[in-house]
mmCIF file of C-alpha atoms in Angstrom:
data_model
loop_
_atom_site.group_PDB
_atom_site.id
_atom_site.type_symbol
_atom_site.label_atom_id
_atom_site.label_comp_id
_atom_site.label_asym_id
_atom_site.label_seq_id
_atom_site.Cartn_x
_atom_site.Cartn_y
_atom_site.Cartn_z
ATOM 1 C CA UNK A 1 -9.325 30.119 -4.467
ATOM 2 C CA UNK A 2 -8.735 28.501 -1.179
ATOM 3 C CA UNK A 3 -6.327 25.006 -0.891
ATOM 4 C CA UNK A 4 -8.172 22.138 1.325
ATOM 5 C CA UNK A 5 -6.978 22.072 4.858
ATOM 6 C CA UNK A 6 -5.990 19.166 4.291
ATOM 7 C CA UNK A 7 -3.514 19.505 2.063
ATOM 8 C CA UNK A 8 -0.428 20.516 4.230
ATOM 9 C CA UNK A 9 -0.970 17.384 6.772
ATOM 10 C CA UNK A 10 -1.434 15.222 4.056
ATOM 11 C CA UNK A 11 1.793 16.397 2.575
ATOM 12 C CA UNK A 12 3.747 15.995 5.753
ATOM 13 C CA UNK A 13 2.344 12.780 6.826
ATOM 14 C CA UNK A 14 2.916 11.010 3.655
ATOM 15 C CA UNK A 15 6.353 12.651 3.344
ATOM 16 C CA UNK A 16 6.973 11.336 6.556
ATOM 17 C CA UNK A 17 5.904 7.591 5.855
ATOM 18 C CA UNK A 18 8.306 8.140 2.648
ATOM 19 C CA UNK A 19 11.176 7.351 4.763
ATOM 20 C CA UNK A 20 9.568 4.304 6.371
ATOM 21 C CA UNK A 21 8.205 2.334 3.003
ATOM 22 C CA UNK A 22 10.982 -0.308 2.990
ATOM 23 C CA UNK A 23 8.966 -2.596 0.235
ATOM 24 C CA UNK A 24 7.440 0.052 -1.465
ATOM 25 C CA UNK A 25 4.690 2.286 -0.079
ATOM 26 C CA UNK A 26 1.995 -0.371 0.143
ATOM 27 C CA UNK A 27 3.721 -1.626 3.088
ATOM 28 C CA UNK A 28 3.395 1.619 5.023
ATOM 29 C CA UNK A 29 -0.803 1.213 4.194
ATOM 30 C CA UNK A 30 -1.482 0.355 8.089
ATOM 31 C CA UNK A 31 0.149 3.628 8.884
ATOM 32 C CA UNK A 32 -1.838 5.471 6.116
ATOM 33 C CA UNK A 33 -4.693 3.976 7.753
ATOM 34 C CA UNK A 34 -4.355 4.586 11.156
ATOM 35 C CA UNK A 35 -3.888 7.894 10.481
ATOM 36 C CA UNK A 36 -6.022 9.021 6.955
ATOM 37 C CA UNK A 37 -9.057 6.515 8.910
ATOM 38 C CA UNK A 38 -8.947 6.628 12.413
ATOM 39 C CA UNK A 39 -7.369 9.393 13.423
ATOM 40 C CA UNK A 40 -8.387 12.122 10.423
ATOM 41 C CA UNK A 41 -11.436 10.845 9.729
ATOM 42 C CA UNK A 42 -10.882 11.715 6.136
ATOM 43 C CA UNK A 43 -11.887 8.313 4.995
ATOM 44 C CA UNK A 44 -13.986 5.511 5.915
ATOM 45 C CA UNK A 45 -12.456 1.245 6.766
ATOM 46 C CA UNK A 46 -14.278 0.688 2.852
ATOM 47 C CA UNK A 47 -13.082 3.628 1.164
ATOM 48 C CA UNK A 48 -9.396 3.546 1.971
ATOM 49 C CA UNK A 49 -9.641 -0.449 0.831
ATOM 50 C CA UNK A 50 -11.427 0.285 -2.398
ATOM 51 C CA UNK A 51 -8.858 2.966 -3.041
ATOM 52 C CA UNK A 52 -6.036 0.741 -3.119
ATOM 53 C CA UNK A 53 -7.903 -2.149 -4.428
ATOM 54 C CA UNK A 54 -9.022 0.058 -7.079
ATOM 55 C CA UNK A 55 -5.513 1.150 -7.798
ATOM 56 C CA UNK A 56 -3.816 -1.903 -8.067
ATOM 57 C CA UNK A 57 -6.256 -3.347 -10.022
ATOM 58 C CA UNK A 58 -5.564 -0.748 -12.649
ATOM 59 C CA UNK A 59 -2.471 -1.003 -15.002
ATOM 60 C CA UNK A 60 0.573 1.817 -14.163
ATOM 61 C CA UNK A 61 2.518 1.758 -11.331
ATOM 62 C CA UNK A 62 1.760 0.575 -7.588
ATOM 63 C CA UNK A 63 2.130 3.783 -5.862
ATOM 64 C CA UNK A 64 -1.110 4.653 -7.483
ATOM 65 C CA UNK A 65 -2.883 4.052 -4.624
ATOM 66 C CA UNK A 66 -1.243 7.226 -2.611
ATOM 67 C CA UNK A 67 -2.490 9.132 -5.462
ATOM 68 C CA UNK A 68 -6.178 7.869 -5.200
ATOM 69 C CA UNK A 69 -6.305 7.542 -1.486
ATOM 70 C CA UNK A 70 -5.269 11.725 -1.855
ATOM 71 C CA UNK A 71 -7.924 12.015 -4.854
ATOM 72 C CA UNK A 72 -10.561 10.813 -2.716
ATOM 73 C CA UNK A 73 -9.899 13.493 0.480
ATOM 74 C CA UNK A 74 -9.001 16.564 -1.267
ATOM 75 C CA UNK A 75 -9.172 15.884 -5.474
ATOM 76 C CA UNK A 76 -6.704 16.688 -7.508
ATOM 77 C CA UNK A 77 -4.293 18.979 -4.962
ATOM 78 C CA UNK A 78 -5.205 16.213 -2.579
ATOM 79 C CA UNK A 79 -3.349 13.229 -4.985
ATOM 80 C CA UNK A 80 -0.710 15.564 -5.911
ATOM 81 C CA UNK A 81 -0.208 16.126 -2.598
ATOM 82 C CA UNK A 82 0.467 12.688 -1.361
ATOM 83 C CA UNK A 83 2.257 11.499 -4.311
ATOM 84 C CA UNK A 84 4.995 14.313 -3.944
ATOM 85 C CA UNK A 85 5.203 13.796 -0.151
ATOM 86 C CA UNK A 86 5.985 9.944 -0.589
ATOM 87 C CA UNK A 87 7.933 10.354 -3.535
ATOM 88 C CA UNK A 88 10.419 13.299 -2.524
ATOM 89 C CA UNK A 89 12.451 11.832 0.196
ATOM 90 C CA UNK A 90 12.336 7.970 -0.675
ATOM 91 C CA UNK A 91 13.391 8.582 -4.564
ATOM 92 C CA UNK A 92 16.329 11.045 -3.442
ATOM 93 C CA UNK A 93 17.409 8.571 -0.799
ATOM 94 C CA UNK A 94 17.036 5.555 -2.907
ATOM 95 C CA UNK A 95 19.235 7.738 -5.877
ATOM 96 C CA UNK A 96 21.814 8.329 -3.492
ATOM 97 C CA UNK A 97 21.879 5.018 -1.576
ATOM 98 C CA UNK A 98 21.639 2.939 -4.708
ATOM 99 C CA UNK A 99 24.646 3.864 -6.397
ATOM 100 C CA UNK A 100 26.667 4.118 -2.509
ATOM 101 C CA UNK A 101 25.791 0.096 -2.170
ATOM 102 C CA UNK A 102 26.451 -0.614 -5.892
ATOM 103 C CA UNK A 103 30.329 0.533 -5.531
ATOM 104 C CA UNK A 104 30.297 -1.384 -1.821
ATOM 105 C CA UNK A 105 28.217 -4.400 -2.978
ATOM 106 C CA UNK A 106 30.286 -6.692 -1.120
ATOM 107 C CA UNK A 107 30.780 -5.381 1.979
ATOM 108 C CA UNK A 108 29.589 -7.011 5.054
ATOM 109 C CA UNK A 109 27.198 -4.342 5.969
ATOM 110 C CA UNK A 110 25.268 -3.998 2.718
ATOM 111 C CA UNK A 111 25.187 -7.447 2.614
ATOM 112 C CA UNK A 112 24.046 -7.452 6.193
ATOM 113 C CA UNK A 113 21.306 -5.266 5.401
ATOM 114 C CA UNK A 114 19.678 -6.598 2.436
ATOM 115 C CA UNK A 115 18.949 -9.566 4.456
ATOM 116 C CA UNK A 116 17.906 -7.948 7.331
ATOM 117 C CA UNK A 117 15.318 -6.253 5.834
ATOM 118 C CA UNK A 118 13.910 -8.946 3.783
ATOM 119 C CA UNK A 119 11.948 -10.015 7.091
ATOM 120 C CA UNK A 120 11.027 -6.827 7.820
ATOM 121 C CA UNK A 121 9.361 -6.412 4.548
ATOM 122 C CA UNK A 122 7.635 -9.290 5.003
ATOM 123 C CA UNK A 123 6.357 -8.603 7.895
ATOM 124 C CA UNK A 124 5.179 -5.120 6.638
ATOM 125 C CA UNK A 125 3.560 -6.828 3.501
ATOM 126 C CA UNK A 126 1.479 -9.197 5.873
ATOM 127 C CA UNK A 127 0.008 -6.425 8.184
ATOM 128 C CA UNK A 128 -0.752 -4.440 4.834
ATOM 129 C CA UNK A 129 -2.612 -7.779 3.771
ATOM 130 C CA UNK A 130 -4.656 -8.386 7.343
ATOM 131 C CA UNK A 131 -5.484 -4.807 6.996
ATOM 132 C CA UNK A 132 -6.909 -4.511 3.768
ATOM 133 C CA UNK A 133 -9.199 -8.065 4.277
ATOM 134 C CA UNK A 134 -10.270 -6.497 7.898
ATOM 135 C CA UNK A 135 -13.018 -4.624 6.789
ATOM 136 C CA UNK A 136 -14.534 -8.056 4.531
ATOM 137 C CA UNK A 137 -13.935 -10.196 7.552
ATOM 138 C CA UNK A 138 -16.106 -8.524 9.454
ATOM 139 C CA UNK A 139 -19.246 -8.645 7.035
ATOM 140 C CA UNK A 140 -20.196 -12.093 7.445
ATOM 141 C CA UNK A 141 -21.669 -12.313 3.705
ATOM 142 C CA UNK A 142 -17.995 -11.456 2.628
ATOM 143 C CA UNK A 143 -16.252 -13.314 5.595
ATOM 144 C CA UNK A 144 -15.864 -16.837 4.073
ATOM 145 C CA UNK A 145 -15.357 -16.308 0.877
ATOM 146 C CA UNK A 146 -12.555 -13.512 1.764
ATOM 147 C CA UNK A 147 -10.823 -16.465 3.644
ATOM 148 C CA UNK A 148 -11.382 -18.733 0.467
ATOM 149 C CA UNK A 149 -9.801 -16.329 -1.688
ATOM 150 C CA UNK A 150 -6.878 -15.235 0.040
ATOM 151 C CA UNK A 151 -6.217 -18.954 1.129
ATOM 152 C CA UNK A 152 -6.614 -19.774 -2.960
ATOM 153 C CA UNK A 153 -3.771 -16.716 -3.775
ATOM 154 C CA UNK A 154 -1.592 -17.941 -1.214
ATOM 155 C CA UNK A 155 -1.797 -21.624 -2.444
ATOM 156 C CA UNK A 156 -1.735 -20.020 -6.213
ATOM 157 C CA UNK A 157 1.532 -18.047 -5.454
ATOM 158 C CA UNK A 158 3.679 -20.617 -3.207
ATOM 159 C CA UNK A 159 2.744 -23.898 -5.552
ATOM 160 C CA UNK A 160 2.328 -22.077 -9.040
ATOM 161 C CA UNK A 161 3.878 -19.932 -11.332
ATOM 162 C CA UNK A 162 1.246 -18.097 -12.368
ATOM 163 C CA UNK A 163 1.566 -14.687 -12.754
ATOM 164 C CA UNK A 164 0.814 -12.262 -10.087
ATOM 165 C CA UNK A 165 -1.311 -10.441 -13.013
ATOM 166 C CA UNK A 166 -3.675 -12.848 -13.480
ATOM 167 C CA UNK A 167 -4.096 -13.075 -9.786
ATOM 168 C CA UNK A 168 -5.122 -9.309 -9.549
ATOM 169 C CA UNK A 169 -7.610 -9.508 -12.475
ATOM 170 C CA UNK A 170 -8.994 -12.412 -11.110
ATOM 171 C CA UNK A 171 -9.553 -10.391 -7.965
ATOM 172 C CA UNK A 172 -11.208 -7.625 -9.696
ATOM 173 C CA UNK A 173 -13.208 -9.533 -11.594
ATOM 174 C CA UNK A 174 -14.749 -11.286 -8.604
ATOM 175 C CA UNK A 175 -15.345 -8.240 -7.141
ATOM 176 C CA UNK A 176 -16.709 -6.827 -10.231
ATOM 177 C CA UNK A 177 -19.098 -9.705 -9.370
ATOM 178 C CA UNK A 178 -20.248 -8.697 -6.455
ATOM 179 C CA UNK A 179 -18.530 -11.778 -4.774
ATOM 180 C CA UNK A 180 -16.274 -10.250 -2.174
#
């Protein structure tokens, strides 16, 4: 039995972006993109977004969606393969840094750097967001009600306190639908 080519590059790449998820992985999804959809070819602009609307529709964890992004080019070896690669490096790193800014909590520099990288998160989170409406956008049966909805979870988040939960299902029931 024969592994997928794929496998290997897959590995690296997502080990790679490991280092680079400040936010959690979803924010490194443009980068998965660029490179599992336009430069691999392994997936098309709708199947990398169903893959991660899929998996964070679905109760467990968020980094699900490495696992069925890698499900959906190479299987089984293909998830395990991209989970390990972005979970290795980041969960070692995050071990080791965690308890290194506990003991030097206050500390200009730690201090320094949580709030440095609060923009940059943000920033990450919004491209991931843009990227992941792109291909709707450009269907115009999907185009205005995509706007509609996003506009409705923005307004929902920043003047509620409803529960980010209820948001998702919401979501997935409207596209359960067949509205967006």
């Amino acid at each position: 039995m024969s592994l997928p080519p794929e496998l290997l590059p897959l590995f690296l790449h997502f080990l790679t972006l490991s280092l680079l998820s400040i936010g959690g992985a979803i924010s490194t999804a443009p980068e998965m993109h660029r490179y599992l959809v336009g430069q691999q070819h392994w997936l098309t602009d709708l199947q990398f977004t169903n893959s991660i609307a899929l998996a964070q529709a679905a109760p467990g964890p968020n980094i699900l969606f490495v696992a069925v992004l890698g499900w959906n080019i190479a299987g089984l070896s293909g998830a395990l393969a991209a989970l390990a690669g972005i979970m290795l490096p980041s969960t070692t790193l995050v071990l080791a840094a965690t308890r290194w800014a506990q003991k030097n909590q206050q500390s200009l520099g730690v201090r320094a750097f949580k709030a440095g990288m609060a923009p940059i998160t943000l920033g990450l989170l919004i491209a991931t967001g843009y990227l992941l409406a792109e291909p709707y956008l450009r269907q115009p049966e999907h185009r205005w009600f995509t706007l509609g909805l996003m506009a409705a979870t923005v307004l929902l988040t920043a003047k509620t306190r409803i529960s980010l939960v209820w948001l998702v299902l919401g979501g997935g029931v409207l596209g359960a639908l067949g509205w967006v």
